[in-house]
mmCIF file with all atom_site columns, C-alpha atoms in Angstrom:
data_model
loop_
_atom_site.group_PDB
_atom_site.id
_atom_site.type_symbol
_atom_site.label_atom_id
_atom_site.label_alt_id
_atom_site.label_comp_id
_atom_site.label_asym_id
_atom_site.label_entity_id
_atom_site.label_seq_id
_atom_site.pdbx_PDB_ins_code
_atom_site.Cartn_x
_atom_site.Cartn_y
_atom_site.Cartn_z
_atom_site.occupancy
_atom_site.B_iso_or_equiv
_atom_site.pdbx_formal_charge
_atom_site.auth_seq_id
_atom_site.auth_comp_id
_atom_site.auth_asym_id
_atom_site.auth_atom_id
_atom_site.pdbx_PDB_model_num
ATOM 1   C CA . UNK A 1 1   ? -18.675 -7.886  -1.233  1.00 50.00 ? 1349 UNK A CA 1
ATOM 2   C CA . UNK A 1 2   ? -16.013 -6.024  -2.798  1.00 62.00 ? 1350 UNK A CA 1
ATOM 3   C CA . UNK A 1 3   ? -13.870 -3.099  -1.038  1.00 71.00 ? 1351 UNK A CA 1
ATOM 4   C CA . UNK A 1 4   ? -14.742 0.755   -1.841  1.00 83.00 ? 1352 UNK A CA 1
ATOM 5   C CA . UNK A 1 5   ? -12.610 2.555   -3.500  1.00 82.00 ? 1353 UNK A CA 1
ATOM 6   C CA . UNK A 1 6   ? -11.105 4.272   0.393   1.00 86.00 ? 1354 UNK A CA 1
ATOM 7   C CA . UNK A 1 7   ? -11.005 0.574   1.910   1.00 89.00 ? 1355 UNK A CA 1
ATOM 8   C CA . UNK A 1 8   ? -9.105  -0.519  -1.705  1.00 88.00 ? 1356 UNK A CA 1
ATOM 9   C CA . UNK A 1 9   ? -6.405  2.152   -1.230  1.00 91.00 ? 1357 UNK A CA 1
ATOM 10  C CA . UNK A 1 10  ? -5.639  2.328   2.153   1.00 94.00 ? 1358 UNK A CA 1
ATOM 11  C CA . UNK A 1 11  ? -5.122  -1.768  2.135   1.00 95.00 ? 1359 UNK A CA 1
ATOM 12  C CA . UNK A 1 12  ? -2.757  -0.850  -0.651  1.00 95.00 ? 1360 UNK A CA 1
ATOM 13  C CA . UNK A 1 13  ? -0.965  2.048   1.265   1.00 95.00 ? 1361 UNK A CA 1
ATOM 14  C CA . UNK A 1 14  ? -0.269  -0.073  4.757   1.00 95.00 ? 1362 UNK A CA 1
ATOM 15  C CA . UNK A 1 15  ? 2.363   -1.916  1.949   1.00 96.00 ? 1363 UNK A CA 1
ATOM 16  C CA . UNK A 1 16  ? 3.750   0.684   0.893   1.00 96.00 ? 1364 UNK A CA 1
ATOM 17  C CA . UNK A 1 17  ? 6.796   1.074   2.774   1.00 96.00 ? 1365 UNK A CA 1
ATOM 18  C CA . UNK A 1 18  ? 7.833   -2.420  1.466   1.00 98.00 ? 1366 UNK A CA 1
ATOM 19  C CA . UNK A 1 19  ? 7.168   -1.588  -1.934  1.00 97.00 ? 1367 UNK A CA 1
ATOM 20  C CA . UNK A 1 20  ? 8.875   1.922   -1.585  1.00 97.00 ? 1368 UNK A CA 1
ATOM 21  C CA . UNK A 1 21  ? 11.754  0.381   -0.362  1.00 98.00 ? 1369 UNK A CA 1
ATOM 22  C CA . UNK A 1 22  ? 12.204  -2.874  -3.067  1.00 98.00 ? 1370 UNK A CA 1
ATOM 23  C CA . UNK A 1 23  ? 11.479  0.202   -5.697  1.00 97.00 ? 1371 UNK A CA 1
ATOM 24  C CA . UNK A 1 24  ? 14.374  1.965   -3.959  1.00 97.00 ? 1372 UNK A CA 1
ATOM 25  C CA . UNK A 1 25  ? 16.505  -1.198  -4.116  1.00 97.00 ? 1373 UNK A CA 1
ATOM 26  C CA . UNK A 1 26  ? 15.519  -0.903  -8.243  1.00 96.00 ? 1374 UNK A CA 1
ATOM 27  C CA . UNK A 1 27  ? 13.327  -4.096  -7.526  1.00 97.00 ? 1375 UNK A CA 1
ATOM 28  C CA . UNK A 1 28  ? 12.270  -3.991  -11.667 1.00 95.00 ? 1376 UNK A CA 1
ATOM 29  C CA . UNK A 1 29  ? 8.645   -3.878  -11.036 1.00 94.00 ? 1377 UNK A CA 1
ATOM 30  C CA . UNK A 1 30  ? 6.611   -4.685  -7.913  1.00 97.00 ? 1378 UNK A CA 1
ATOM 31  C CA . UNK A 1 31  ? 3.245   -5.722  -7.484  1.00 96.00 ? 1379 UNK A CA 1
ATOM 32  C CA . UNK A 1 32  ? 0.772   -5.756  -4.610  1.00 97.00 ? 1380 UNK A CA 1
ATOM 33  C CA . UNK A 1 33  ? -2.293  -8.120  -5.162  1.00 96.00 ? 1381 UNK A CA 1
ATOM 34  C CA . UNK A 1 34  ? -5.334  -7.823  -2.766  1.00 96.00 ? 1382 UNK A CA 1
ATOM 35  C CA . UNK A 1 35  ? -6.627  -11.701 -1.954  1.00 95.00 ? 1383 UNK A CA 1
ATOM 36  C CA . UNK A 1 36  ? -8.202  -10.953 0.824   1.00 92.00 ? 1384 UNK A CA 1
ATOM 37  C CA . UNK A 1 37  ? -11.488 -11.804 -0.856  1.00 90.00 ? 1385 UNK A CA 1
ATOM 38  C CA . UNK A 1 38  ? -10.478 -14.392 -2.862  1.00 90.00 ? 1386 UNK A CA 1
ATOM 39  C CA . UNK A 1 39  ? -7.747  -16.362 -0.964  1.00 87.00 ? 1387 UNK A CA 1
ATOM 40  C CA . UNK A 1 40  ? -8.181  -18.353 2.406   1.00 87.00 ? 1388 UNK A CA 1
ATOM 41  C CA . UNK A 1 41  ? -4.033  -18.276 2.617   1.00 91.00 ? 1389 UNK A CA 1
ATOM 42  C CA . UNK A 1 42  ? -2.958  -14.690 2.616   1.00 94.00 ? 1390 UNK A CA 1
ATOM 43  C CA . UNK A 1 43  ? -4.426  -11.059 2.124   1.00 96.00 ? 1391 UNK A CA 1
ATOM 44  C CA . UNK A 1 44  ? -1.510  -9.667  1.024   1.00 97.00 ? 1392 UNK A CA 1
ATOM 45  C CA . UNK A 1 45  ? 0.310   -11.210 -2.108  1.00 96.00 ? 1393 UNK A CA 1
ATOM 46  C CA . UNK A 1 46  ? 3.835   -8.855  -3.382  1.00 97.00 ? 1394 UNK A CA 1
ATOM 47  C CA . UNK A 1 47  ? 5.692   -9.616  -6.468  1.00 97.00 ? 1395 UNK A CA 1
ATOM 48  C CA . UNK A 1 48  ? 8.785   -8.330  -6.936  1.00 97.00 ? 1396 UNK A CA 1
ATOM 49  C CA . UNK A 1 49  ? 11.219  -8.425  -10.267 1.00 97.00 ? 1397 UNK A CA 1
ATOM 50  C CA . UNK A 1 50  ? 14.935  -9.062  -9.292  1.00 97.00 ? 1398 UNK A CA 1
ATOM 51  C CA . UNK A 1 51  ? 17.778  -8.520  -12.296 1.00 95.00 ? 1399 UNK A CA 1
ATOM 52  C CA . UNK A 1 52  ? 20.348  -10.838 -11.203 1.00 95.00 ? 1400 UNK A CA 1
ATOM 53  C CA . UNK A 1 53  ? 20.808  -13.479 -7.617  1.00 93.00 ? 1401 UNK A CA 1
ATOM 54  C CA . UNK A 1 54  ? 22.964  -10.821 -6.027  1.00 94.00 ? 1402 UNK A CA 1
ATOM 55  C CA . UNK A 1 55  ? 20.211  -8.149  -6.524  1.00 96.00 ? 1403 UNK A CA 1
ATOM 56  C CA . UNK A 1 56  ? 17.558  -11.009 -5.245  1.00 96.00 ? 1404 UNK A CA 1
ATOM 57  C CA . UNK A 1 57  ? 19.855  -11.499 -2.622  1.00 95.00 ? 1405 UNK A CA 1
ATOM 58  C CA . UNK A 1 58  ? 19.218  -7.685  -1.903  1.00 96.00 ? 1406 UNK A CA 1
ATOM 59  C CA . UNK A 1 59  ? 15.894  -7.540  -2.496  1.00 97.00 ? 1407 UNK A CA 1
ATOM 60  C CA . UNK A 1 60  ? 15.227  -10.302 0.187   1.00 96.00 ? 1408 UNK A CA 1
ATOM 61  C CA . UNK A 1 61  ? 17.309  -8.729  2.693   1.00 96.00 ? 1409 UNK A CA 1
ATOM 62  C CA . UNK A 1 62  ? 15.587  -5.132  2.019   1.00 98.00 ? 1410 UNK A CA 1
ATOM 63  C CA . UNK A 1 63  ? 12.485  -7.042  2.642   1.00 98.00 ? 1411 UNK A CA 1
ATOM 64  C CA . UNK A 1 64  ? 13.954  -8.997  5.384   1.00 96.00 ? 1412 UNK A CA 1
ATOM 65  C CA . UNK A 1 65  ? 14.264  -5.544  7.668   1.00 98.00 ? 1413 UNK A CA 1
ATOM 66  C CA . UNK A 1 66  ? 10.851  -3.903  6.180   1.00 98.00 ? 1414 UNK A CA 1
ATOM 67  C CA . UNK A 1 67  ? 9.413   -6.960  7.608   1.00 98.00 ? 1415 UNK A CA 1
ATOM 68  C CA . UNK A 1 68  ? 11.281  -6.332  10.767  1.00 97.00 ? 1416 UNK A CA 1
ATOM 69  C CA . UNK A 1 69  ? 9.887   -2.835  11.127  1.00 96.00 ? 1417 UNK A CA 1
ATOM 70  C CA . UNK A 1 70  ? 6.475   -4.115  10.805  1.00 95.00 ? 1418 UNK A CA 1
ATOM 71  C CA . UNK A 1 71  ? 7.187   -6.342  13.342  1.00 96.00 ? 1419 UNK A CA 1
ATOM 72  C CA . UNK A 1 72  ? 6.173   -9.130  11.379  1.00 96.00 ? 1420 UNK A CA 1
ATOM 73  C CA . UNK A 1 73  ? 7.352   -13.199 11.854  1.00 96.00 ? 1421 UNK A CA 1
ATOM 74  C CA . UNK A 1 74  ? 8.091   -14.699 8.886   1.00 97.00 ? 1422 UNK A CA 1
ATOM 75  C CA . UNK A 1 75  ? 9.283   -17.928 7.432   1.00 97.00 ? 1423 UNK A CA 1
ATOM 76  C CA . UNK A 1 76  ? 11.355  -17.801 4.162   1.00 97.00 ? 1424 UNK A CA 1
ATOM 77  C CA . UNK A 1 77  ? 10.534  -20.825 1.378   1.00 96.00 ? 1425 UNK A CA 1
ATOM 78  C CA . UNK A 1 78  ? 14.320  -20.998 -1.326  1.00 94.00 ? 1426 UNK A CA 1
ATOM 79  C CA . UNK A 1 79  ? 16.556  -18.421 0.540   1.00 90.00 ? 1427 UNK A CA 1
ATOM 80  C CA . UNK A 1 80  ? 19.245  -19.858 -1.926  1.00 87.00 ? 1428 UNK A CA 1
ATOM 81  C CA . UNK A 1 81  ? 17.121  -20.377 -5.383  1.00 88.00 ? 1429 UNK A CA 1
ATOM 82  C CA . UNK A 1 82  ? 17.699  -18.166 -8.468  1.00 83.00 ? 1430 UNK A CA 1
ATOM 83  C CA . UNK A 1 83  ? 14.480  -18.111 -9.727  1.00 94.00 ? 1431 UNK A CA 1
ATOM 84  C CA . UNK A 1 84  ? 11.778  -17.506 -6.404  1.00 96.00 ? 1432 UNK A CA 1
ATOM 85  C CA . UNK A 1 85  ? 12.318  -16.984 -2.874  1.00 97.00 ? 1433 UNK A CA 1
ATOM 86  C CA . UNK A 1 86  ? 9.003   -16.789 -0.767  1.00 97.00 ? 1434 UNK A CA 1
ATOM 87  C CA . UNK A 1 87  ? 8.800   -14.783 2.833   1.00 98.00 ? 1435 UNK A CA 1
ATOM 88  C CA . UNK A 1 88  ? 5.470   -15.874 4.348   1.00 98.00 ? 1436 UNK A CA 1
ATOM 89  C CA . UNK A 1 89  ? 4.138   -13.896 6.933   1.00 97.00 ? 1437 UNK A CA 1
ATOM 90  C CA . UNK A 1 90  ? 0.867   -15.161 7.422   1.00 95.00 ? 1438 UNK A CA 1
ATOM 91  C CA . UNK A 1 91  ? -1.602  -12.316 5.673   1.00 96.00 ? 1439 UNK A CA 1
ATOM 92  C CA . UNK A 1 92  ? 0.971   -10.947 3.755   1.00 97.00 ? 1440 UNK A CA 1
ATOM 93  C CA . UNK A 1 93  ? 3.298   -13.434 1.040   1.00 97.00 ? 1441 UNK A CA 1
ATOM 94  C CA . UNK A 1 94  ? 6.337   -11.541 -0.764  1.00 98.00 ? 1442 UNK A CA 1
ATOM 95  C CA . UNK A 1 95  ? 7.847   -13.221 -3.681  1.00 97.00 ? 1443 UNK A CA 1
ATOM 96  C CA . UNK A 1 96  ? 11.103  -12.188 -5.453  1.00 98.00 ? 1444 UNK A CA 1
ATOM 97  C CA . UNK A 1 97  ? 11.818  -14.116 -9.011  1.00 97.00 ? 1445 UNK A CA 1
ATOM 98  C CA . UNK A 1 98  ? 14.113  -13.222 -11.129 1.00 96.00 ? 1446 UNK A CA 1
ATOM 99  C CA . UNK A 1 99  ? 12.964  -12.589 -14.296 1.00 94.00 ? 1447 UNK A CA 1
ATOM 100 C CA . UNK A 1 100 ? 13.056  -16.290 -15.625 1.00 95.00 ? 1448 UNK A CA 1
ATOM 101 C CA . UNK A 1 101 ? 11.274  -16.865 -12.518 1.00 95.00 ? 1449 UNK A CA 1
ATOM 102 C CA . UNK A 1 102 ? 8.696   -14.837 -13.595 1.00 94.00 ? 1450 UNK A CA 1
ATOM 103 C CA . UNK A 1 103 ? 8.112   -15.821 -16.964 1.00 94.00 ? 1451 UNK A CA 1
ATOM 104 C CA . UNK A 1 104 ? 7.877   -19.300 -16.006 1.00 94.00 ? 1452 UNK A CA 1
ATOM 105 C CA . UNK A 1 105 ? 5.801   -19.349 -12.376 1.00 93.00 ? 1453 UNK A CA 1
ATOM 106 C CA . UNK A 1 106 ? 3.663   -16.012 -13.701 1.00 92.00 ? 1454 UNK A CA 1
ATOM 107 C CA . UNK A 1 107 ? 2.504   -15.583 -10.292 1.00 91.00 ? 1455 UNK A CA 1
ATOM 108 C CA . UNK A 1 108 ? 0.774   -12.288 -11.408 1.00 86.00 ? 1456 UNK A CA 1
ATOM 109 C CA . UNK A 1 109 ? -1.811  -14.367 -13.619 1.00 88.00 ? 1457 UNK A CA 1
ATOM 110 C CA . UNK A 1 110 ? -3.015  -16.663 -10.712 1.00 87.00 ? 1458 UNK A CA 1
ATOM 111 C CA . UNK A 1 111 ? -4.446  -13.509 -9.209  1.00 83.00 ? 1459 UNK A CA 1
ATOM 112 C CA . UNK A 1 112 ? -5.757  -11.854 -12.567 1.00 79.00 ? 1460 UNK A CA 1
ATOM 113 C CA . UNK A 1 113 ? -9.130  -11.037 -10.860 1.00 85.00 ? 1461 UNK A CA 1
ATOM 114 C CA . UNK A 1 114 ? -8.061  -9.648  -7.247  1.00 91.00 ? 1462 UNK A CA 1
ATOM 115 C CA . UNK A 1 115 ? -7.855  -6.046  -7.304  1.00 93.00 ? 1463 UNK A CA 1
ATOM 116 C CA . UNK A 1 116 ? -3.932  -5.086  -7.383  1.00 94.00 ? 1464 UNK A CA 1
ATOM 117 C CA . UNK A 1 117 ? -1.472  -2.352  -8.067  1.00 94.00 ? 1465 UNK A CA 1
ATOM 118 C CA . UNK A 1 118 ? 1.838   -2.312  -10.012 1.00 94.00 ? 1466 UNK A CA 1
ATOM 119 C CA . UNK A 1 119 ? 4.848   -0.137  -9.411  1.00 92.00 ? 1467 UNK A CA 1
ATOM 120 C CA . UNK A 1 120 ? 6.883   0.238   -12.149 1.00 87.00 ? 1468 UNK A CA 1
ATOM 121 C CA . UNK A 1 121 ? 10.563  1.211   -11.022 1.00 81.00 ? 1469 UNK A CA 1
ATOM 122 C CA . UNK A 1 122 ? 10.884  4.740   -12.596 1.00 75.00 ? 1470 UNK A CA 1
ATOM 123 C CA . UNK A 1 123 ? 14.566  3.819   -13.722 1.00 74.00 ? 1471 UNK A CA 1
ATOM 124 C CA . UNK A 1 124 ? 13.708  1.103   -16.481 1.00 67.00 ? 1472 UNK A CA 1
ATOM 125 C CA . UNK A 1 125 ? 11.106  3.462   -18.032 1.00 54.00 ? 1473 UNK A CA 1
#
């Protein structure tokens, strides 16, 4: 049965100090998928847009200590690729890809039918 419009946005707003904080970090564009109805792996599936590896590189570590806040154990899948890094915390999965790693995993479009929200960073509009 799918979430009410209340249950939709406050599963949306307990990520939103990780998003606020890759968006701060000028992450290009972030998005936060909901799976929890549709995925047996995760409930929580980020996508965020890096611009070059140093900026991944800061992107993960920004992660790295919102995950730490959140008090959250975490394993971390290509720590030195260019294209995707994966932190898996259990319910929640954040990716950072370049944008080449975008345009040739497009994560987003695995999930085209769980309910999700992107954040644009403001800068690049």
């Amino acid at each position: 049965m799918p979430k009410e419009k209340k249950e939709e946005q406050a599963f949306f707003n307990a990520y939103k100090p990780l998003t606020d904080a890759l968006l701060d970090k000028h992450a290009l564009e972030v998005t936060v998928h909901d799976l929890s109805e549709v995925s047996g792996f995760t409930e929580a599936f980020i996508v965020a847009i890096a611009r070059s590896d140093l900026h991944a590189k800061t992107l993960r570590d920004t992660a790295d200590e919102v995950l730490d806040k959140m008090k959250l154990s975490y394993k971390i899948e290509g720590a030195e690729s260019s294209k995707w890094t994966l932190m898996d915390a259990g319910h929640l999965v954040v990716n950072i890809l370049s944008r080449e790693g975008r345009d040739y995993y497009r994560l987003d479009s695995l999930w085209g039918d769980a309910p999700s929200i992107k954040y644009d960073n403001p800068d690049e509009m």
